[in-house]
Amino acid sequence: MQNLLSKLNKTSYASSGVSIKRGDDLVSLIKPLAKTTYRKEILGSIGGFAAASLVPKKYKNPVLISCTDGVGTKIEIARKLKKYDTIGIDLVAMCVNDLVTLQAEPLFFLDYLVTDKINLKKSKEIFKGIAKGCKKSSCALIGGETAEHPNAFPKDNFDLAGFCVGVLEKDSKMLKNMSKKNDVLIGLKSNGLHSNGFSLIRKLIDKKKISLDEKIKKSSLGRVILKPTKIYVKEILSLKEVVSINALSHITGGGFIGNLERIIPDNLSASVSLMSKYHFHKELFTLIEERSNLTHEEMLSTFNCGIGMILSVPKDELDKTSKKLKTLNMPHLILGKVQSKGSNKKINFLNG
């Protein structure tokens, strides 16, 4: 009787809401996915306390470059649509696209998934996306952490974070990542919203100004905005072999304006054509502008507006850059130029 009462009064880890078995089962699901992403430099496999990687032999004086990011409330759109196989691509993209602004080569990636309770089916879809993103950027998924937070995290919800490490030669000018006078600014097409501005999107949904089910370009708005973030790694690393890129800006939080400003030195400014119509994804961004009642400039401070990455290249390398981008099938647009500062603003918009 005493043993029975003792068992009934026992407070275990499982009764607290954490399942070690679910965690182990998830690792078993992740291992084969991770293995498909491995580079020859990776030592060992997922499941240990830490992971190891060699530096590629081609680097004589290597510098390690690191970055971390998440996908924000785009996760809520994935949850509403019950579609989880692309959000992992977003996670990798947000990290490796930041990394490649220094023209660094991604080496390995780690993830963090936190939830109230591990859902193996949902988690597998998420990790399929992470593995796909890693393969697209030639970056190895070598580890991570999955945490169950019972009674401390919203039911059936989760959040994601990623961490990426890459490599670059120490004497590389890329470490400065600043535009130079007379540079030409070139915008690379985005896949759509990418992973920013979703708090505003969700507010529009709450106010019933937009619906995830409404049609746009033979698809639903939900599917269009859930399209994964474009990964620019292969294009940039290929381009840097033939062109001198002075600076790169990944258009994320803060939109087109906030991120372009980050690569313009204090003594210079950028003259950018403020187009009345969106060059890429016109239907999507026009819809958001109209339903939110934002000005075009406010849109540029919130969203990428069709431009996911901006290159700053010397004027005399413009033709070579455009030709190379065409061979890479990378749609692009000449946005403007960098010049001496004529006002207090880092960016001056020209009508046209």
PDB file of C-alpha atoms in Angstrom, residues 1-200:
ATOM      1  CA  MET A   1       0.000   0.000   0.000  1.00  0.00           C
ATOM      2  CA  GLN A   2       2.778   2.395   0.910  1.00  0.00           C
ATOM      3  CA  ASN A   3       4.562   1.649  -2.397  1.00  0.00           C
ATOM      4  CA  LEU A   4       1.320   2.254  -4.305  1.00  0.00           C
ATOM      5  CA  LEU A   5       0.748   5.578  -2.568  1.00  0.00           C
ATOM      6  CA  SER A   6       4.367   6.486  -3.219  1.00  0.00           C
ATOM      7  CA  LYS A   7       3.904   5.855  -6.940  1.00  0.00           C
ATOM      8  CA  LEU A   8       0.669   7.828  -7.030  1.00  0.00           C
ATOM      9  CA  ASN A   9       2.351  10.815  -5.356  1.00  0.00           C
ATOM     10  CA  LYS A  10       5.441  10.669  -7.576  1.00  0.00           C
ATOM     11  CA  THR A  11       6.238  13.775  -9.615  1.00  0.00           C
ATOM     12  CA  SER A  12       8.275  12.758 -12.644  1.00  0.00           C
ATOM     13  CA  TYR A  13       9.739  14.665 -15.577  1.00  0.00           C
ATOM     14  CA  ALA A  14       7.090  13.086 -17.834  1.00  0.00           C
ATOM     15  CA  SER A  15       4.237  14.125 -15.538  1.00  0.00           C
ATOM     16  CA  SER A  16       5.671  17.655 -15.642  1.00  0.00           C
ATOM     17  CA  GLY A  17       5.092  17.679 -19.390  1.00  0.00           C
ATOM     18  CA  VAL A  18       8.572  16.888 -20.739  1.00  0.00           C
ATOM     19  CA  SER A  19       9.077  13.678 -22.702  1.00  0.00           C
ATOM     20  CA  ILE A  20      12.644  12.463 -23.071  1.00  0.00           C
ATOM     21  CA  LYS A  21      11.400   9.795 -25.473  1.00  0.00           C
ATOM     22  CA  ARG A  22       9.816  12.365 -27.798  1.00  0.00           C
ATOM     23  CA  GLY A  23      13.089  14.270 -27.790  1.00  0.00           C
ATOM     24  CA  ASP A  24      15.054  11.117 -28.636  1.00  0.00           C
ATOM     25  CA  ASP A  25      12.572  10.214 -31.365  1.00  0.00           C
ATOM     26  CA  LEU A  26      12.972  13.680 -32.886  1.00  0.00           C
ATOM     27  CA  VAL A  27      16.771  13.350 -32.938  1.00  0.00           C
ATOM     28  CA  SER A  28      16.327  10.056 -34.794  1.00  0.00           C
ATOM     29  CA  LEU A  29      14.198  11.873 -37.389  1.00  0.00           C
ATOM     30  CA  ILE A  30      16.694  14.736 -37.747  1.00  0.00           C
ATOM     31  CA  LYS A  31      19.870  12.635 -38.142  1.00  0.00           C
ATOM     32  CA  PRO A  32      19.232  11.358 -41.697  1.00  0.00           C
ATOM     33  CA  LEU A  33      18.057  14.816 -42.805  1.00  0.00           C
ATOM     34  CA  ALA A  34      21.175  16.451 -41.370  1.00  0.00           C
ATOM     35  CA  LYS A  35      23.444  13.897 -42.998  1.00  0.00           C
ATOM     36  CA  THR A  36      22.235  14.975 -46.457  1.00  0.00           C
ATOM     37  CA  THR A  37      23.624  18.467 -45.778  1.00  0.00           C
ATOM     38  CA  TYR A  38      27.136  17.490 -44.618  1.00  0.00           C
ATOM     39  CA  ARG A  39      30.217  19.010 -46.150  1.00  0.00           C
ATOM     40  CA  LYS A  40      33.529  17.136 -46.239  1.00  0.00           C
ATOM     41  CA  GLU A  41      34.843  19.386 -43.449  1.00  0.00           C
ATOM     42  CA  ILE A  42      32.301  18.124 -40.891  1.00  0.00           C
ATOM     43  CA  LEU A  43      33.606  15.776 -38.201  1.00  0.00           C
ATOM     44  CA  GLY A  44      31.204  13.462 -36.376  1.00  0.00           C
ATOM     45  CA  SER A  45      27.414  13.528 -36.473  1.00  0.00           C
ATOM     46  CA  ILE A  46      24.368  14.932 -34.682  1.00  0.00           C
ATOM     47  CA  GLY A  47      23.665  13.618 -31.187  1.00  0.00           C
ATOM     48  CA  GLY A  48      26.777  14.621 -29.244  1.00  0.00           C
ATOM     49  CA  PHE A  49      27.251  17.487 -26.810  1.00  0.00           C
ATOM     50  CA  ALA A  50      29.025  19.565 -29.457  1.00  0.00           C
ATOM     51  CA  ALA A  51      29.834  19.432 -33.161  1.00  0.00           C
ATOM     52  CA  ALA A  52      33.101  19.998 -35.010  1.00  0.00           C
ATOM     53  CA  SER A  53      34.179  21.280 -38.399  1.00  0.00           C
ATOM     54  CA  LEU A  54      37.468  21.808 -40.192  1.00  0.00           C
ATOM     55  CA  VAL A  55      38.101  25.037 -42.097  1.00  0.00           C
ATOM     56  CA  PRO A  56      38.321  24.467 -45.878  1.00  0.00           C
ATOM     57  CA  LYS A  57      41.949  24.092 -46.965  1.00  0.00           C
ATOM     58  CA  LYS A  58      41.683  26.819 -49.613  1.00  0.00           C
ATOM     59  CA  TYR A  59      41.662  29.504 -46.893  1.00  0.00           C
ATOM     60  CA  LYS A  60      45.228  30.524 -45.969  1.00  0.00           C
ATOM     61  CA  ASN A  61      44.367  33.052 -43.233  1.00  0.00           C
ATOM     62  CA  PRO A  62      40.725  32.341 -42.353  1.00  0.00           C
ATOM     63  CA  VAL A  63      38.383  34.519 -40.339  1.00  0.00           C
ATOM     64  CA  LEU A  64      35.217  32.960 -38.951  1.00  0.00           C
ATOM     65  CA  ILE A  65      32.017  34.932 -39.555  1.00  0.00           C
ATOM     66  CA  SER A  66      28.900  34.287 -37.476  1.00  0.00           C
ATOM     67  CA  CYS A  67      25.290  35.405 -37.350  1.00  0.00           C
ATOM     68  CA  THR A  68      21.985  34.458 -35.775  1.00  0.00           C
ATOM     69  CA  ASP A  69      18.354  35.169 -36.613  1.00  0.00           C
ATOM     70  CA  GLY A  70      14.804  33.864 -36.539  1.00  0.00           C
ATOM     71  CA  VAL A  71      11.706  34.032 -38.729  1.00  0.00           C
ATOM     72  CA  GLY A  72       9.482  36.086 -36.441  1.00  0.00           C
ATOM     73  CA  THR A  73       5.722  35.898 -36.676  1.00  0.00           C
ATOM     74  CA  LYS A  74       5.736  34.359 -40.143  1.00  0.00           C
ATOM     75  CA  ILE A  75       5.453  31.217 -38.021  1.00  0.00           C
ATOM     76  CA  GLU A  76       1.870  32.264 -37.182  1.00  0.00           C
ATOM     77  CA  ILE A  77       0.963  32.250 -40.876  1.00  0.00           C
ATOM     78  CA  ALA A  78       2.445  28.756 -41.240  1.00  0.00           C
ATOM     79  CA  ARG A  79       0.401  27.655 -38.229  1.00  0.00           C
ATOM     80  CA  LYS A  80      -2.839  29.106 -39.639  1.00  0.00           C
ATOM     81  CA  LEU A  81      -2.251  27.327 -42.955  1.00  0.00           C
ATOM     82  CA  LYS A  82      -0.957  24.162 -41.244  1.00  0.00           C
ATOM     83  CA  LYS A  83       1.990  24.213 -43.647  1.00  0.00           C
ATOM     84  CA  TYR A  84       5.372  23.772 -41.993  1.00  0.00           C
ATOM     85  CA  ASP A  85       7.688  22.474 -44.732  1.00  0.00           C
ATOM     86  CA  THR A  86       9.041  25.873 -45.841  1.00  0.00           C
ATOM     87  CA  ILE A  87       9.477  27.807 -42.587  1.00  0.00           C
ATOM     88  CA  GLY A  88      12.797  26.012 -42.020  1.00  0.00           C
ATOM     89  CA  ILE A  89      14.067  27.349 -45.363  1.00  0.00           C
ATOM     90  CA  ASP A  90      13.243  30.834 -44.082  1.00  0.00           C
ATOM     91  CA  LEU A  91      15.252  30.191 -40.935  1.00  0.00           C
ATOM     92  CA  VAL A  92      18.374  29.201 -42.854  1.00  0.00           C
ATOM     93  CA  ALA A  93      17.905  32.004 -45.383  1.00  0.00           C
ATOM     94  CA  MET A  94      17.686  34.715 -42.729  1.00  0.00           C
ATOM     95  CA  CYS A  95      21.048  33.614 -41.348  1.00  0.00           C
ATOM     96  CA  VAL A  96      23.046  32.765 -44.479  1.00  0.00           C
ATOM     97  CA  ASN A  97      21.851  35.877 -46.322  1.00  0.00           C
ATOM     98  CA  ASP A  98      23.223  37.997 -43.471  1.00  0.00           C
ATOM     99  CA  LEU A  99      26.452  35.998 -43.573  1.00  0.00           C
ATOM    100  CA  VAL A 100      26.910  36.431 -47.314  1.00  0.00           C
ATOM    101  CA  THR A 101      26.741  40.234 -47.059  1.00  0.00           C
ATOM    102  CA  LEU A 102      30.407  39.886 -46.075  1.00  0.00           C
ATOM    103  CA  GLN A 103      30.807  37.539 -49.051  1.00  0.00           C
ATOM    104  CA  ALA A 104      31.654  34.749 -46.604  1.00  0.00           C
ATOM    105  CA  GLU A 105      31.172  31.086 -47.415  1.00  0.00           C
ATOM    106  CA  PRO A 106      28.679  29.379 -45.046  1.00  0.00           C
ATOM    107  CA  LEU A 107      30.134  26.331 -43.285  1.00  0.00           C
ATOM    108  CA  PHE A 108      27.631  25.075 -40.735  1.00  0.00           C
ATOM    109  CA  PHE A 109      24.267  25.804 -39.170  1.00  0.00           C
ATOM    110  CA  LEU A 110      22.589  25.086 -35.829  1.00  0.00           C
ATOM    111  CA  ASP A 111      18.936  25.493 -34.909  1.00  0.00           C
ATOM    112  CA  TYR A 112      16.841  26.085 -31.797  1.00  0.00           C
ATOM    113  CA  LEU A 113      13.225  24.932 -31.655  1.00  0.00           C
ATOM    114  CA  VAL A 114      11.127  25.664 -28.571  1.00  0.00           C
ATOM    115  CA  THR A 115       7.558  24.447 -28.087  1.00  0.00           C
ATOM    116  CA  ASP A 116       5.115  23.505 -25.358  1.00  0.00           C
ATOM    117  CA  LYS A 117       5.128  19.889 -26.511  1.00  0.00           C
ATOM    118  CA  ILE A 118       7.102  18.247 -29.312  1.00  0.00           C
ATOM    119  CA  ASN A 119       4.893  17.289 -32.252  1.00  0.00           C
ATOM    120  CA  LEU A 120       6.947  14.794 -34.253  1.00  0.00           C
ATOM    121  CA  LYS A 121       5.003  15.163 -37.491  1.00  0.00           C
ATOM    122  CA  LYS A 122       5.127  18.963 -37.434  1.00  0.00           C
ATOM    123  CA  SER A 123       8.775  19.014 -36.338  1.00  0.00           C
ATOM    124  CA  LYS A 124       9.817  16.667 -39.133  1.00  0.00           C
ATOM    125  CA  GLU A 125       8.304  19.046 -41.698  1.00  0.00           C
ATOM    126  CA  ILE A 126      10.170  21.974 -40.114  1.00  0.00           C
ATOM    127  CA  PHE A 127      13.473  20.119 -40.214  1.00  0.00           C
ATOM    128  CA  LYS A 128      12.915  19.040 -43.806  1.00  0.00           C
ATOM    129  CA  GLY A 129      12.818  22.744 -44.610  1.00  0.00           C
ATOM    130  CA  ILE A 130      15.942  23.465 -42.574  1.00  0.00           C
ATOM    131  CA  ALA A 131      17.804  20.672 -44.383  1.00  0.00           C
ATOM    132  CA  LYS A 132      16.598  21.969 -47.751  1.00  0.00           C
ATOM    133  CA  GLY A 133      17.786  25.485 -46.888  1.00  0.00           C
ATOM    134  CA  CYS A 134      21.162  24.159 -45.787  1.00  0.00           C
ATOM    135  CA  LYS A 135      21.592  22.238 -49.050  1.00  0.00           C
ATOM    136  CA  LYS A 136      20.663  25.323 -51.075  1.00  0.00           C
ATOM    137  CA  SER A 137      23.428  27.277 -49.322  1.00  0.00           C
ATOM    138  CA  SER A 138      25.998  24.415 -49.113  1.00  0.00           C
ATOM    139  CA  CYS A 139      25.863  24.754 -45.340  1.00  0.00           C
ATOM    140  CA  ALA A 140      25.938  21.736 -43.011  1.00  0.00           C
ATOM    141  CA  LEU A 141      23.288  21.217 -40.341  1.00  0.00           C
ATOM    142  CA  ILE A 142      25.506  19.952 -37.522  1.00  0.00           C
ATOM    143  CA  GLY A 143      23.425  20.361 -34.378  1.00  0.00           C
ATOM    144  CA  GLY A 144      20.884  22.311 -32.404  1.00  0.00           C
ATOM    145  CA  GLU A 145      18.510  22.218 -29.479  1.00  0.00           C
ATOM    146  CA  THR A 146      14.849  21.307 -29.141  1.00  0.00           C
ATOM    147  CA  ALA A 147      13.173  22.381 -25.905  1.00  0.00           C
ATOM    148  CA  GLU A 148       9.789  21.554 -24.441  1.00  0.00           C
ATOM    149  CA  HIS A 149       8.391  24.314 -22.212  1.00  0.00           C
ATOM    150  CA  PRO A 150       5.159  22.867 -20.788  1.00  0.00           C
ATOM    151  CA  ASN A 151       2.841  25.420 -19.169  1.00  0.00           C
ATOM    152  CA  ALA A 152       5.320  28.159 -20.053  1.00  0.00           C
ATOM    153  CA  PHE A 153       4.744  28.389 -23.801  1.00  0.00           C
ATOM    154  CA  PRO A 154       1.463  28.795 -25.741  1.00  0.00           C
ATOM    155  CA  LYS A 155      -0.238  25.492 -26.516  1.00  0.00           C
ATOM    156  CA  ASP A 156       0.557  24.028 -29.949  1.00  0.00           C
ATOM    157  CA  ASN A 157       2.917  26.928 -30.701  1.00  0.00           C
ATOM    158  CA  PHE A 158       6.621  27.007 -31.370  1.00  0.00           C
ATOM    159  CA  ASP A 159       9.448  29.396 -32.126  1.00  0.00           C
ATOM    160  CA  LEU A 160      12.647  29.005 -34.122  1.00  0.00           C
ATOM    161  CA  ALA A 161      16.122  30.508 -34.066  1.00  0.00           C
ATOM    162  CA  GLY A 162      19.170  29.731 -36.161  1.00  0.00           C
ATOM    163  CA  PHE A 163      22.892  30.220 -35.863  1.00  0.00           C
ATOM    164  CA  CYS A 164      25.352  30.100 -38.756  1.00  0.00           C
ATOM    165  CA  VAL A 165      29.148  30.189 -39.095  1.00  0.00           C
ATOM    166  CA  GLY A 166      31.072  30.898 -42.288  1.00  0.00           C
ATOM    167  CA  VAL A 167      34.611  31.694 -43.364  1.00  0.00           C
ATOM    168  CA  LEU A 168      36.455  34.471 -45.181  1.00  0.00           C
ATOM    169  CA  GLU A 169      40.091  35.404 -45.835  1.00  0.00           C
ATOM    170  CA  LYS A 170      41.384  37.835 -43.203  1.00  0.00           C
ATOM    171  CA  ASP A 171      42.843  40.309 -45.693  1.00  0.00           C
ATOM    172  CA  SER A 172      39.539  40.554 -47.522  1.00  0.00           C
ATOM    173  CA  LYS A 173      38.124  44.035 -48.137  1.00  0.00           C
ATOM    174  CA  MET A 174      34.673  42.477 -47.733  1.00  0.00           C
ATOM    175  CA  LEU A 175      34.911  42.882 -43.952  1.00  0.00           C
ATOM    176  CA  LYS A 176      34.217  46.624 -44.382  1.00  0.00           C
ATOM    177  CA  ASN A 177      30.980  46.163 -46.369  1.00  0.00           C
ATOM    178  CA  MET A 178      30.559  49.847 -47.221  1.00  0.00           C
ATOM    179  CA  SER A 179      29.596  51.531 -50.483  1.00  0.00           C
ATOM    180  CA  LYS A 180      32.003  53.831 -52.287  1.00  0.00           C
ATOM    181  CA  LYS A 181      31.407  57.069 -54.163  1.00  0.00           C
ATOM    182  CA  ASN A 182      30.011  56.546 -57.679  1.00  0.00           C
ATOM    183  CA  ASP A 183      28.966  52.960 -56.946  1.00  0.00           C
ATOM    184  CA  VAL A 184      25.865  51.701 -58.706  1.00  0.00           C
ATOM    185  CA  LEU A 185      23.149  50.088 -56.563  1.00  0.00           C
ATOM    186  CA  ILE A 186      21.578  46.919 -57.946  1.00  0.00           C
ATOM    187  CA  GLY A 187      18.547  45.234 -56.407  1.00  0.00           C
ATOM    188  CA  LEU A 188      18.083  41.461 -56.560  1.00  0.00           C
ATOM    189  CA  LYS A 189      14.529  40.172 -56.790  1.00  0.00           C
ATOM    190  CA  SER A 190      12.965  38.780 -53.627  1.00  0.00           C
ATOM    191  CA  ASN A 191      10.624  35.791 -53.462  1.00  0.00           C
ATOM    192  CA  GLY A 192       7.946  38.018 -51.932  1.00  0.00           C
ATOM    193  CA  LEU A 193       7.660  39.177 -48.328  1.00  0.00           C
ATOM    194  CA  HIS A 194      10.502  36.922 -47.153  1.00  0.00           C
ATOM    195  CA  SER A 195      10.417  36.911 -43.316  1.00  0.00           C
ATOM    196  CA  ASN A 196       9.697  40.498 -42.293  1.00  0.00           C
ATOM    197  CA  GLY A 197       6.655  42.707 -41.859  1.00  0.00           C
ATOM    198  CA  PHE A 198       4.411  39.891 -40.672  1.00  0.00           C
ATOM    199  CA  SER A 199       3.227  41.682 -37.538  1.00  0.00           C
ATOM    200  CA  LEU A 200       1.633  44.261 -39.841  1.00  0.00           C
TER     201      LEU A 200
END
